[in-house]
GROMACS .gro file of N, CA and C in nm:
model
  459
    1MET      N    1   0.081  -0.116  -0.055
    1MET     CA    2   0.023  -0.016  -0.003
    1MET      C    3   0.120   0.122   0.019
    2LYS      N    4   0.223   0.141   0.087
    2LYS     CA    5   0.292   0.241   0.115
    2LYS      C    6   0.363   0.263  -0.086
    3HIS      N    7   0.371   0.164  -0.120
    3HIS     CA    8   0.458   0.145  -0.243
    3HIS      C    9   0.361   0.263  -0.354
    4LEU      N   10   0.241   0.143  -0.358
    4LEU     CA   11   0.126   0.231  -0.455
    4LEU      C   12   0.073   0.389  -0.456
    5LEU      N   13   0.102   0.423  -0.313
    5LEU     CA   14   0.078   0.554  -0.256
    5LEU      C   15   0.159   0.678  -0.280
    6ARG      N   16   0.300   0.582  -0.231
    6ARG     CA   17   0.392   0.666  -0.310
    6ARG      C   18   0.444   0.720  -0.498
    7PHE      N   19   0.387   0.596  -0.593
    7PHE     CA   20   0.344   0.575  -0.719
    7PHE      C   21   0.282   0.757  -0.691
    8PHE      N   22   0.137   0.677  -0.655
    8PHE     CA   23   0.040   0.826  -0.706
    8PHE      C   24   0.068   1.007  -0.692
    9TRP      N   25   0.171   0.946  -0.571
    9TRP     CA   26   0.182   1.090  -0.523
    9TRP      C   27   0.308   1.123  -0.613
   10ASN      N   28   0.389   1.036  -0.673
   10ASN     CA   29   0.547   1.133  -0.769
   10ASN      C   30   0.433   1.167  -0.900
   11PHE      N   31   0.340   1.039  -0.948
   11PHE     CA   32   0.259   1.103  -1.056
   11PHE      C   33   0.158   1.185  -1.016
   12LYS      N   34   0.127   1.264  -0.910
   12LYS     CA   35   0.028   1.337  -0.868
   12LYS      C   36  -0.054   1.366  -1.018
   13PHE      N   37   0.075   1.508  -1.086
   13PHE     CA   38  -0.037   1.583  -1.195
   13PHE      C   39  -0.094   1.475  -1.302
   14SER      N   40   0.012   1.370  -1.312
   14SER     CA   41  -0.023   1.278  -1.410
   14SER      C   42  -0.167   1.226  -1.407
   15PHE      N   43  -0.166   1.210  -1.255
   15PHE     CA   44  -0.282   1.156  -1.253
   15PHE      C   45  -0.402   1.220  -1.218
   16ALA      N   46  -0.405   1.338  -1.163
   16ALA     CA   47  -0.493   1.458  -1.145
   16ALA      C   48  -0.547   1.458  -1.286
   17MET      N   49  -0.472   1.496  -1.424
   17MET     CA   50  -0.490   1.465  -1.516
   17MET      C   51  -0.524   1.362  -1.576
   18ALA      N   52  -0.520   1.256  -1.583
   18ALA     CA   53  -0.622   1.159  -1.643
   18ALA      C   54  -0.737   1.125  -1.571
   19CYS      N   55  -0.759   1.182  -1.417
   19CYS     CA   56  -0.883   1.191  -1.357
   19CYS      C   57  -0.987   1.297  -1.414
   20LEU      N   58  -0.932   1.402  -1.478
   20LEU     CA   59  -1.021   1.473  -1.526
   20LEU      C   60  -1.024   1.485  -1.671
   21ILE      N   61  -0.976   1.385  -1.736
   21ILE     CA   62  -1.005   1.284  -1.879
   21ILE      C   63  -1.108   1.224  -1.856
   22LEU      N   64  -1.087   1.139  -1.807
   22LEU     CA   65  -1.256   1.045  -1.747
   22LEU      C   66  -1.292   1.088  -1.717
   23PHE      N   67  -1.306   1.213  -1.615
   23PHE     CA   68  -1.444   1.281  -1.556
   23PHE      C   69  -1.585   1.358  -1.693
   24LEU      N   70  -1.444   1.439  -1.749
   24LEU     CA   71  -1.482   1.525  -1.830
   24LEU      C   72  -1.555   1.349  -2.024
   25CYS      N   73  -1.465   1.269  -1.982
   25CYS     CA   74  -1.515   1.177  -2.100
   25CYS      C   75  -1.652   1.115  -2.061
   26LEU      N   76  -1.620   1.076  -1.961
   26LEU     CA   77  -1.761   1.020  -1.923
   26LEU      C   78  -1.888   1.062  -1.897
   27ARG      N   79  -1.879   1.228  -1.904
   27ARG     CA   80  -2.032   1.250  -1.837
   27ARG      C   81  -2.082   1.266  -1.960
   28HIS      N   82  -2.221   1.331  -1.910
   28HIS     CA   83  -2.360   1.301  -2.036
   28HIS      C   84  -2.292   1.399  -2.164
   29ALA      N   85  -2.323   1.421  -2.260
   29ALA     CA   86  -2.252   1.492  -2.358
   29ALA      C   87  -2.332   1.582  -2.373
   30THR      N   88  -2.275   1.686  -2.428
   30THR     CA   89  -2.331   1.790  -2.428
   30THR      C   90  -2.289   1.881  -2.558
   31PRO      N   91  -2.461   1.991  -2.584
   31PRO     CA   92  -2.445   1.981  -2.705
   31PRO      C   93  -2.335   2.079  -2.816
   32ASP      N   94  -2.293   2.110  -2.916
   32ASP     CA   95  -2.163   2.149  -2.974
   32ASP      C   96  -2.216   2.348  -2.943
   33VAL      N   97  -2.245   2.370  -2.876
   33VAL     CA   98  -2.264   2.524  -2.853
   33VAL      C   99  -2.197   2.574  -2.690
   34PHE      N  100  -2.184   2.694  -2.729
   34PHE     CA  101  -2.107   2.747  -2.635
   34PHE      C  102  -2.143   2.834  -2.595
   35TYR      N  103  -2.090   2.906  -2.532
   35TYR     CA  104  -2.141   3.116  -2.497
   35TYR      C  105  -2.027   3.187  -2.426
   36LEU      N  106  -1.980   3.246  -2.547
   36LEU     CA  107  -1.869   3.322  -2.546
   36LEU      C  108  -1.924   3.485  -2.454
   37VAL      N  109  -2.063   3.548  -2.513
   37VAL     CA  110  -2.118   3.668  -2.451
   37VAL      C  111  -2.253   3.587  -2.413
   38ARG      N  112  -2.340   3.666  -2.330
   38ARG     CA  113  -2.479   3.586  -2.290
   38ARG      C  114  -2.561   3.613  -2.387
   39ASP      N  115  -2.648   3.517  -2.407
   39ASP     CA  116  -2.765   3.518  -2.495
   39ASP      C  117  -2.704   3.465  -2.663
   40ASN      N  118  -2.564   3.410  -2.687
   40ASN     CA  119  -2.465   3.471  -2.830
   40ASN      C  120  -2.426   3.360  -2.849
   41PRO      N  121  -2.516   3.199  -2.891
   41PRO     CA  122  -2.410   3.114  -2.904
   41PRO      C  123  -2.348   3.163  -3.004
   42VAL      N  124  -2.222   3.044  -3.023
   42VAL     CA  125  -2.100   3.016  -3.090
   42VAL      C  126  -2.085   2.873  -3.137
   43VAL      N  127  -2.129   2.866  -3.206
   43VAL     CA  128  -2.195   2.702  -3.260
   43VAL      C  129  -2.029   2.644  -3.404
   44LEU      N  130  -1.949   2.571  -3.302
   44LEU     CA  131  -1.797   2.517  -3.422
   44LEU      C  132  -1.879   2.438  -3.562
   45PRO      N  133  -1.814   2.446  -3.590
   45PRO     CA  134  -1.842   2.367  -3.772
   45PRO      C  135  -1.840   2.277  -3.659
   46GLU      N  136  -1.862   2.171  -3.788
   46GLU     CA  137  -1.855   2.004  -3.845
   46GLU      C  138  -1.706   2.017  -3.955
   47VAL      N  139  -1.649   1.963  -3.984
   47VAL     CA  140  -1.554   2.012  -4.077
   47VAL      C  141  -1.570   1.852  -4.149
   48ASP      N  142  -1.643   1.818  -4.228
   48ASP     CA  143  -1.664   1.657  -4.361
   48ASP      C  144  -1.485   1.709  -4.352
   49GLY      N  145  -1.428   1.469  -4.337
   49GLY     CA  146  -1.299   1.477  -4.393
   49GLY      C  147  -1.321   1.393  -4.436
   50GLY      N  148  -1.376   1.335  -4.546
   50GLY     CA  149  -1.432   1.274  -4.601
   50GLY      C  150  -1.462   1.131  -4.488
   51ILE      N  151  -1.370   1.048  -4.422
   51ILE     CA  152  -1.417   0.914  -4.400
   51ILE      C  153  -1.484   0.943  -4.223
   52PHE      N  154  -1.396   1.051  -4.199
   52PHE     CA  155  -1.484   1.159  -4.039
   52PHE      C  156  -1.549   1.229  -4.013
   53MET      N  157  -1.633   1.282  -4.006
   53MET     CA  158  -1.680   1.372  -3.981
   53MET      C  159  -1.565   1.463  -3.872
   54VAL      N  160  -1.557   1.565  -3.884
   54VAL     CA  161  -1.486   1.653  -3.748
   54VAL      C  162  -1.531   1.741  -3.643
   55ASN      N  163  -1.559   1.701  -3.566
   55ASN     CA  164  -1.615   1.877  -3.467
   55ASN      C  165  -1.489   1.864  -3.407
   56LEU      N  166  -1.458   1.987  -3.505
   56LEU     CA  167  -1.367   2.069  -3.452
   56LEU      C  168  -1.356   2.107  -3.255
   57ARG      N  169  -1.436   2.158  -3.171
   57ARG     CA  170  -1.428   2.196  -3.048
   57ARG      C  171  -1.383   1.980  -2.964
   58ASP      N  172  -1.443   1.910  -3.011
   58ASP     CA  173  -1.448   1.770  -2.987
   58ASP      C  174  -1.294   1.742  -3.007
   59THR      N  175  -1.211   1.744  -3.105
   59THR     CA  176  -1.085   1.710  -3.145
   59THR      C  177  -0.995   1.859  -3.063
   60ILE      N  178  -1.093   1.908  -3.050
   60ILE     CA  179  -0.934   2.051  -2.976
   60ILE      C  180  -0.948   1.987  -2.860
   61GLY      N  181  -1.015   1.999  -2.816
   61GLY     CA  182  -1.004   1.959  -2.635
   61GLY      C  183  -0.968   1.793  -2.617
   62HIS      N  184  -0.985   1.705  -2.717
   62HIS     CA  185  -0.887   1.549  -2.667
   62HIS      C  186  -0.777   1.557  -2.736
   63PHE      N  187  -0.674   1.686  -2.811
   63PHE     CA  188  -0.566   1.679  -2.820
   63PHE      C  189  -0.536   1.723  -2.741
   64GLY      N  190  -0.584   1.829  -2.696
   64GLY     CA  191  -0.503   1.944  -2.563
   64GLY      C  192  -0.498   1.839  -2.452
   65ALA      N  193  -0.568   1.754  -2.439
   65ALA     CA  194  -0.616   1.702  -2.303
   65ALA      C  195  -0.510   1.579  -2.281
   66TYR      N  196  -0.464   1.572  -2.426
   66TYR     CA  197  -0.368   1.469  -2.407
   66TYR      C  198  -0.216   1.509  -2.407
   67VAL      N  199  -0.197   1.639  -2.518
   67VAL     CA  200  -0.059   1.706  -2.476
   67VAL      C  201  -0.063   1.737  -2.344
   68CYS      N  202  -0.168   1.768  -2.257
   68CYS     CA  203  -0.123   1.797  -2.136
   68CYS      C  204  -0.056   1.689  -2.046
   69LEU      N  205  -0.131   1.603  -2.072
   69LEU     CA  206  -0.119   1.450  -2.008
   69LEU      C  207  -0.002   1.431  -2.061
   70ALA      N  208   0.057   1.378  -2.148
   70ALA     CA  209   0.196   1.354  -2.222
   70ALA      C  210   0.316   1.413  -2.182
   71GLY      N  211   0.260   1.510  -2.199
   71GLY     CA  212   0.376   1.639  -2.134
   71GLY      C  213   0.403   1.616  -1.968
   72LEU      N  214   0.269   1.592  -1.875
   72LEU     CA  215   0.345   1.577  -1.750
   72LEU      C  216   0.341   1.457  -1.737
   73MET      N  217   0.352   1.361  -1.766
   73MET     CA  218   0.405   1.231  -1.749
   73MET      C  219   0.535   1.239  -1.784
   74VAL      N  220   0.585   1.346  -1.883
   74VAL     CA  221   0.764   1.347  -1.922
   74VAL      C  222   0.797   1.413  -1.796
   75LEU      N  223   0.786   1.567  -1.746
   75LEU     CA  224   0.821   1.632  -1.668
   75LEU      C  225   0.827   1.520  -1.532
   76GLU      N  226   0.744   1.442  -1.547
   76GLU     CA  227   0.783   1.393  -1.421
   76GLU      C  228   0.831   1.262  -1.335
   77THR      N  229   0.884   1.169  -1.486
   77THR     CA  230   0.949   1.114  -1.509
   77THR      C  231   1.136   1.170  -1.528
   78HIS      N  232   1.087   1.282  -1.537
   78HIS     CA  233   1.229   1.368  -1.584
   78HIS      C  234   1.332   1.304  -1.441
   79LYS      N  235   1.290   1.316  -1.321
   79LYS     CA  236   1.350   1.305  -1.251
   79LYS      C  237   1.440   1.183  -1.189
   80TYR      N  238   1.340   1.093  -1.267
   80TYR     CA  239   1.379   0.938  -1.232
   80TYR      C  240   1.537   0.874  -1.321
   81ASN      N  241   1.599   0.802  -1.300
   81ASN     CA  242   1.674   0.758  -1.410
   81ASN      C  243   1.644   0.659  -1.488
   82LEU      N  244   1.570   0.665  -1.583
   82LEU     CA  245   1.521   0.525  -1.644
   82LEU      C  246   1.573   0.542  -1.753
   83PRO      N  247   1.586   0.424  -1.833
   83PRO     CA  248   1.590   0.417  -1.966
   83PRO      C  249   1.568   0.492  -2.066
   84LYS      N  250   1.635   0.539  -2.144
   84LYS     CA  251   1.547   0.618  -2.256
   84LYS      C  252   1.379   0.551  -2.355
   85PHE      N  253   1.443   0.386  -2.360
   85PHE     CA  254   1.368   0.344  -2.416
   85PHE      C  255   1.226   0.347  -2.318
   86LYS      N  256   1.299   0.307  -2.172
   86LYS     CA  257   1.147   0.291  -2.120
   86LYS      C  258   1.045   0.397  -2.102
   87LYS      N  259   1.126   0.500  -2.059
   87LYS     CA  260   1.096   0.653  -2.074
   87LYS      C  261   0.970   0.684  -2.197
   88VAL      N  262   0.985   0.647  -2.320
   88VAL     CA  263   0.942   0.628  -2.440
   88VAL      C  264   0.793   0.609  -2.430
   89LEU      N  265   0.849   0.433  -2.374
   89LEU     CA  266   0.750   0.346  -2.364
   89LEU      C  267   0.670   0.425  -2.270
   90ALA      N  268   0.689   0.404  -2.155
   90ALA     CA  269   0.561   0.476  -2.043
   90ALA      C  270   0.507   0.556  -2.110
   91CYS      N  271   0.572   0.683  -2.147
   91CYS     CA  272   0.540   0.853  -2.177
   91CYS      C  273   0.421   0.838  -2.309
   92ILE      N  274   0.461   0.695  -2.361
   92ILE     CA  275   0.345   0.768  -2.498
   92ILE      C  276   0.270   0.609  -2.499
   93LEU      N  277   0.316   0.522  -2.475
   93LEU     CA  278   0.205   0.395  -2.515
   93LEU      C  279   0.086   0.467  -2.404
   94VAL      N  280   0.152   0.429  -2.265
   94VAL     CA  281   0.044   0.419  -2.152
   94VAL      C  282  -0.087   0.565  -2.172
   95PRO      N  283  -0.039   0.678  -2.152
   95PRO     CA  284  -0.193   0.776  -2.233
   95PRO      C  285  -0.237   0.668  -2.325
   96ILE      N  286  -0.166   0.635  -2.498
   96ILE     CA  287  -0.225   0.593  -2.558
   96ILE      C  288  -0.344   0.486  -2.516
   97LEU      N  289  -0.290   0.388  -2.456
   97LEU     CA  290  -0.403   0.301  -2.318
   97LEU      C  291  -0.472   0.341  -2.347
   98PHE      N  292  -0.476   0.447  -2.210
   98PHE     CA  293  -0.581   0.521  -2.167
   98PHE      C  294  -0.652   0.582  -2.255
   99SER      N  295  -0.623   0.586  -2.357
   99SER     CA  296  -0.698   0.669  -2.405
   99SER      C  297  -0.822   0.542  -2.513
  100GLY      N  298  -0.772   0.420  -2.510
  100GLY     CA  299  -0.857   0.288  -2.580
  100GLY      C  300  -0.917   0.256  -2.474
  101ILE      N  301  -0.893   0.250  -2.311
  101ILE     CA  302  -0.974   0.222  -2.206
  101ILE      C  303  -1.119   0.334  -2.269
  102VAL      N  304  -1.052   0.461  -2.215
  102VAL     CA  305  -1.133   0.559  -2.208
  102VAL      C  306  -1.283   0.525  -2.384
  103GLU      N  307  -1.229   0.500  -2.412
  103GLU     CA  308  -1.323   0.508  -2.584
  103GLU      C  309  -1.380   0.406  -2.535
  104LEU      N  310  -1.326   0.282  -2.485
  104LEU     CA  311  -1.408   0.178  -2.480
  104LEU      C  312  -1.526   0.196  -2.377
  105LEU      N  313  -1.502   0.255  -2.230
  105LEU     CA  314  -1.549   0.298  -2.157
  105LEU      C  315  -1.699   0.366  -2.167
  106GLN      N  316  -1.689   0.474  -2.304
  106GLN     CA  317  -1.755   0.561  -2.352
  106GLN      C  318  -1.849   0.462  -2.475
  107GLU      N  319  -1.813   0.349  -2.530
  107GLU     CA  320  -1.874   0.311  -2.585
  107GLU      C  321  -1.917   0.186  -2.488
  108TYR      N  322  -1.941   0.153  -2.425
  108TYR     CA  323  -2.051  -0.009  -2.329
  108TYR      C  324  -2.069   0.084  -2.171
  109CYS      N  325  -2.041   0.153  -2.125
  109CYS     CA  326  -2.113   0.238  -2.019
  109CYS      C  327  -2.133   0.332  -2.039
  110THR      N  328  -2.218   0.404  -2.142
  110THR     CA  329  -2.274   0.484  -2.091
  110THR      C  330  -2.347   0.529  -2.210
  111TYR      N  331  -2.424   0.587  -2.201
  111TYR     CA  332  -2.522   0.612  -2.328
  111TYR      C  333  -2.576   0.737  -2.443
  112THR      N  334  -2.487   0.837  -2.383
  112THR     CA  335  -2.505   0.951  -2.509
  112THR      C  336  -2.358   0.928  -2.542
  113ARG      N  337  -2.235   0.871  -2.477
  113ARG     CA  338  -2.120   0.839  -2.548
  113ARG      C  339  -2.128   0.721  -2.651
  114ALA      N  340  -2.003   0.722  -2.764
  114ALA     CA  341  -2.007   0.626  -2.908
  114ALA      C  342  -1.842   0.688  -2.864
  115ALA      N  343  -1.782   0.547  -2.894
  115ALA     CA  344  -1.668   0.538  -2.917
  115ALA      C  345  -1.636   0.568  -3.096
  116GLU      N  346  -1.470   0.619  -3.064
  116GLU     CA  347  -1.458   0.704  -3.247
  116GLU      C  348  -1.343   0.653  -3.203
  117TRP      N  349  -1.297   0.643  -3.361
  117TRP     CA  350  -1.176   0.643  -3.364
  117TRP      C  351  -1.077   0.751  -3.461
  118GLY      N  352  -1.183   0.899  -3.477
  118GLY     CA  353  -1.118   1.016  -3.429
  118GLY      C  354  -1.084   1.033  -3.320
  119ASP      N  355  -1.117   1.018  -3.226
  119ASP     CA  356  -1.107   1.082  -3.088
  119ASP      C  357  -0.957   0.966  -3.027
  120MET      N  358  -1.000   0.863  -3.140
  120MET     CA  359  -0.870   0.763  -3.030
  120MET      C  360  -0.746   0.838  -3.128
  121LEU      N  361  -0.718   0.873  -3.289
  121LEU     CA  362  -0.604   0.935  -3.349
  121LEU      C  363  -0.632   1.066  -3.296
  122CYS      N  364  -0.633   1.175  -3.256
  122CYS     CA  365  -0.676   1.270  -3.179
  122CYS      C  366  -0.546   1.268  -3.101
  123ASN      N  367  -0.687   1.164  -3.000
  123ASN     CA  368  -0.571   1.178  -2.880
  123ASN      C  369  -0.406   1.138  -2.877
  124SER      N  370  -0.380   0.995  -2.963
  124SER     CA  371  -0.217   0.982  -3.056
  124SER      C  372  -0.122   1.091  -3.056
  125CYS      N  373  -0.259   1.143  -3.140
  125CYS     CA  374  -0.135   1.293  -3.172
  125CYS      C  375  -0.096   1.363  -3.096
  126GLY      N  376  -0.222   1.404  -2.985
  126GLY     CA  377  -0.207   1.484  -2.924
  126GLY      C  378  -0.088   1.446  -2.808
  127THR      N  379  -0.049   1.295  -2.854
  127THR     CA  380   0.023   1.247  -2.694
  127THR      C  381   0.151   1.248  -2.775
  128LEU      N  382   0.152   1.214  -2.860
  128LEU     CA  383   0.297   1.224  -2.946
  128LEU      C  384   0.329   1.362  -2.942
  129THR      N  385   0.267   1.499  -2.983
  129THR     CA  386   0.322   1.697  -2.921
  129THR      C  387   0.350   1.660  -2.824
  130GLY      N  388   0.271   1.611  -2.710
  130GLY     CA  389   0.282   1.616  -2.527
  130GLY      C  390   0.425   1.554  -2.514
  131PHE      N  391   0.472   1.477  -2.521
  131PHE     CA  392   0.583   1.433  -2.524
  131PHE      C  393   0.721   1.470  -2.624
  132PHE      N  394   0.721   1.517  -2.725
  132PHE     CA  395   0.779   1.589  -2.793
  132PHE      C  396   0.837   1.711  -2.717
  133LEU      N  397   0.712   1.814  -2.715
  133LEU     CA  398   0.732   1.911  -2.706
  133LEU      C  399   0.812   1.915  -2.514
  134ALA      N  400   0.746   1.860  -2.463
  134ALA     CA  401   0.864   1.828  -2.277
  134ALA      C  402   0.958   1.798  -2.369
  135THR      N  403   1.006   1.685  -2.462
  135THR     CA  404   1.077   1.625  -2.455
  135THR      C  405   1.164   1.750  -2.496
  136LEU      N  406   1.137   1.848  -2.543
  136LEU     CA  407   1.217   1.958  -2.630
  136LEU      C  408   1.179   2.119  -2.505
  137LEU      N  409   1.095   2.062  -2.386
  137LEU     CA  410   1.163   2.198  -2.331
  137LEU      C  411   1.238   2.249  -2.194
  138PRO      N  412   1.333   2.152  -2.187
  138PRO     CA  413   1.411   2.167  -2.135
  138PRO      C  414   1.575   2.258  -2.243
  139ARG      N  415   1.525   2.222  -2.380
  139ARG     CA  416   1.690   2.270  -2.409
  139ARG      C  417   1.581   2.433  -2.478
  140ILE      N  418   1.451   2.490  -2.476
  140ILE     CA  419   1.418   2.580  -2.519
  140ILE      C  420   1.439   2.666  -2.432
  141LEU      N  421   1.401   2.625  -2.252
  141LEU     CA  422   1.383   2.720  -2.184
  141LEU      C  423   1.489   2.761  -2.116
  142PRO      N  424   1.496   2.874  -2.062
  142PRO     CA  425   1.611   2.945  -2.007
  142PRO      C  426   1.622   2.867  -1.852
  143LYS      N  427   1.716   2.873  -1.831
  143LYS     CA  428   1.747   2.782  -1.705
  143LYS      C  429   1.671   2.837  -1.542
  144ARG      N  430   1.672   3.004  -1.584
  144ARG     CA  431   1.550   2.989  -1.411
  144ARG      C  432   1.431   2.947  -1.466
  145PHE      N  433   1.338   2.970  -1.489
  145PHE     CA  434   1.236   2.889  -1.559
  145PHE      C  435   1.268   2.700  -1.536
  146LEU      N  436   1.390   2.655  -1.552
  146LEU     CA  437   1.392   2.468  -1.514
  146LEU      C  438   1.379   2.455  -1.409
  147LYS      N  439   1.467   2.535  -1.335
  147LYS     CA  440   1.458   2.524  -1.163
  147LYS      C  441   1.360   2.519  -1.060
  148TYR      N  442   1.225   2.629  -1.157
  148TYR     CA  443   1.111   2.694  -1.145
  148TYR      C  444   1.040   2.526  -1.147
  149PHE      N  445   1.014   2.493  -1.235
  149PHE     CA  446   0.954   2.366  -1.266
  149PHE      C  447   0.997   2.230  -1.202
  150SER      N  448   1.142   2.193  -1.195
  150SER     CA  449   1.209   2.137  -1.074
  150SER      C  450   1.159   2.133  -0.939
  151LYS      N  451   1.092   2.278  -0.869
  151LYS     CA  452   1.038   2.258  -0.775
  151LYS      C  453   0.930   2.207  -0.763
  152LEU      N  454   0.862   2.214  -0.865
  152LEU     CA  455   0.697   2.142  -0.917
  152LEU      C  456   0.684   1.986  -0.920
  153PHE      N  457   0.775   1.987  -0.952
  153PHE     CA  458   0.735   1.806  -0.979
  153PHE      C  459   0.842   1.718  -0.931
   0.00000   0.00000   0.00000
């Protein structure tokens, strides 16, 4: 039990992001309308992509959530001396497998959601983007920002 609690504490930000993704993906589906100004709805269009009908709000949400999840995982695994292969495997494969599990839960455990291959593709692209951004982050940012980030993780 102690090791399990230590694991969750060491990856607290990734775990919190995964819980947020799970909550948002399994809650009741909302319409594709949001309000920037009261009584003035903004409807994001659907784009006909051939095989997939792309809902921009959904696509941006999936992509952004998995960029954050993979980026947090890279930053949290940075303090461990893992071989590069294991780090890549953990930070890319775990979010993609989590994405597949969430899609299956949407299909079989909710009435208002459905599993979509397009969502899985957006999640995978977001995971790869988040991994590469977080991997390049230490090379791009000045040292003073890295000291601040190292205190957080």
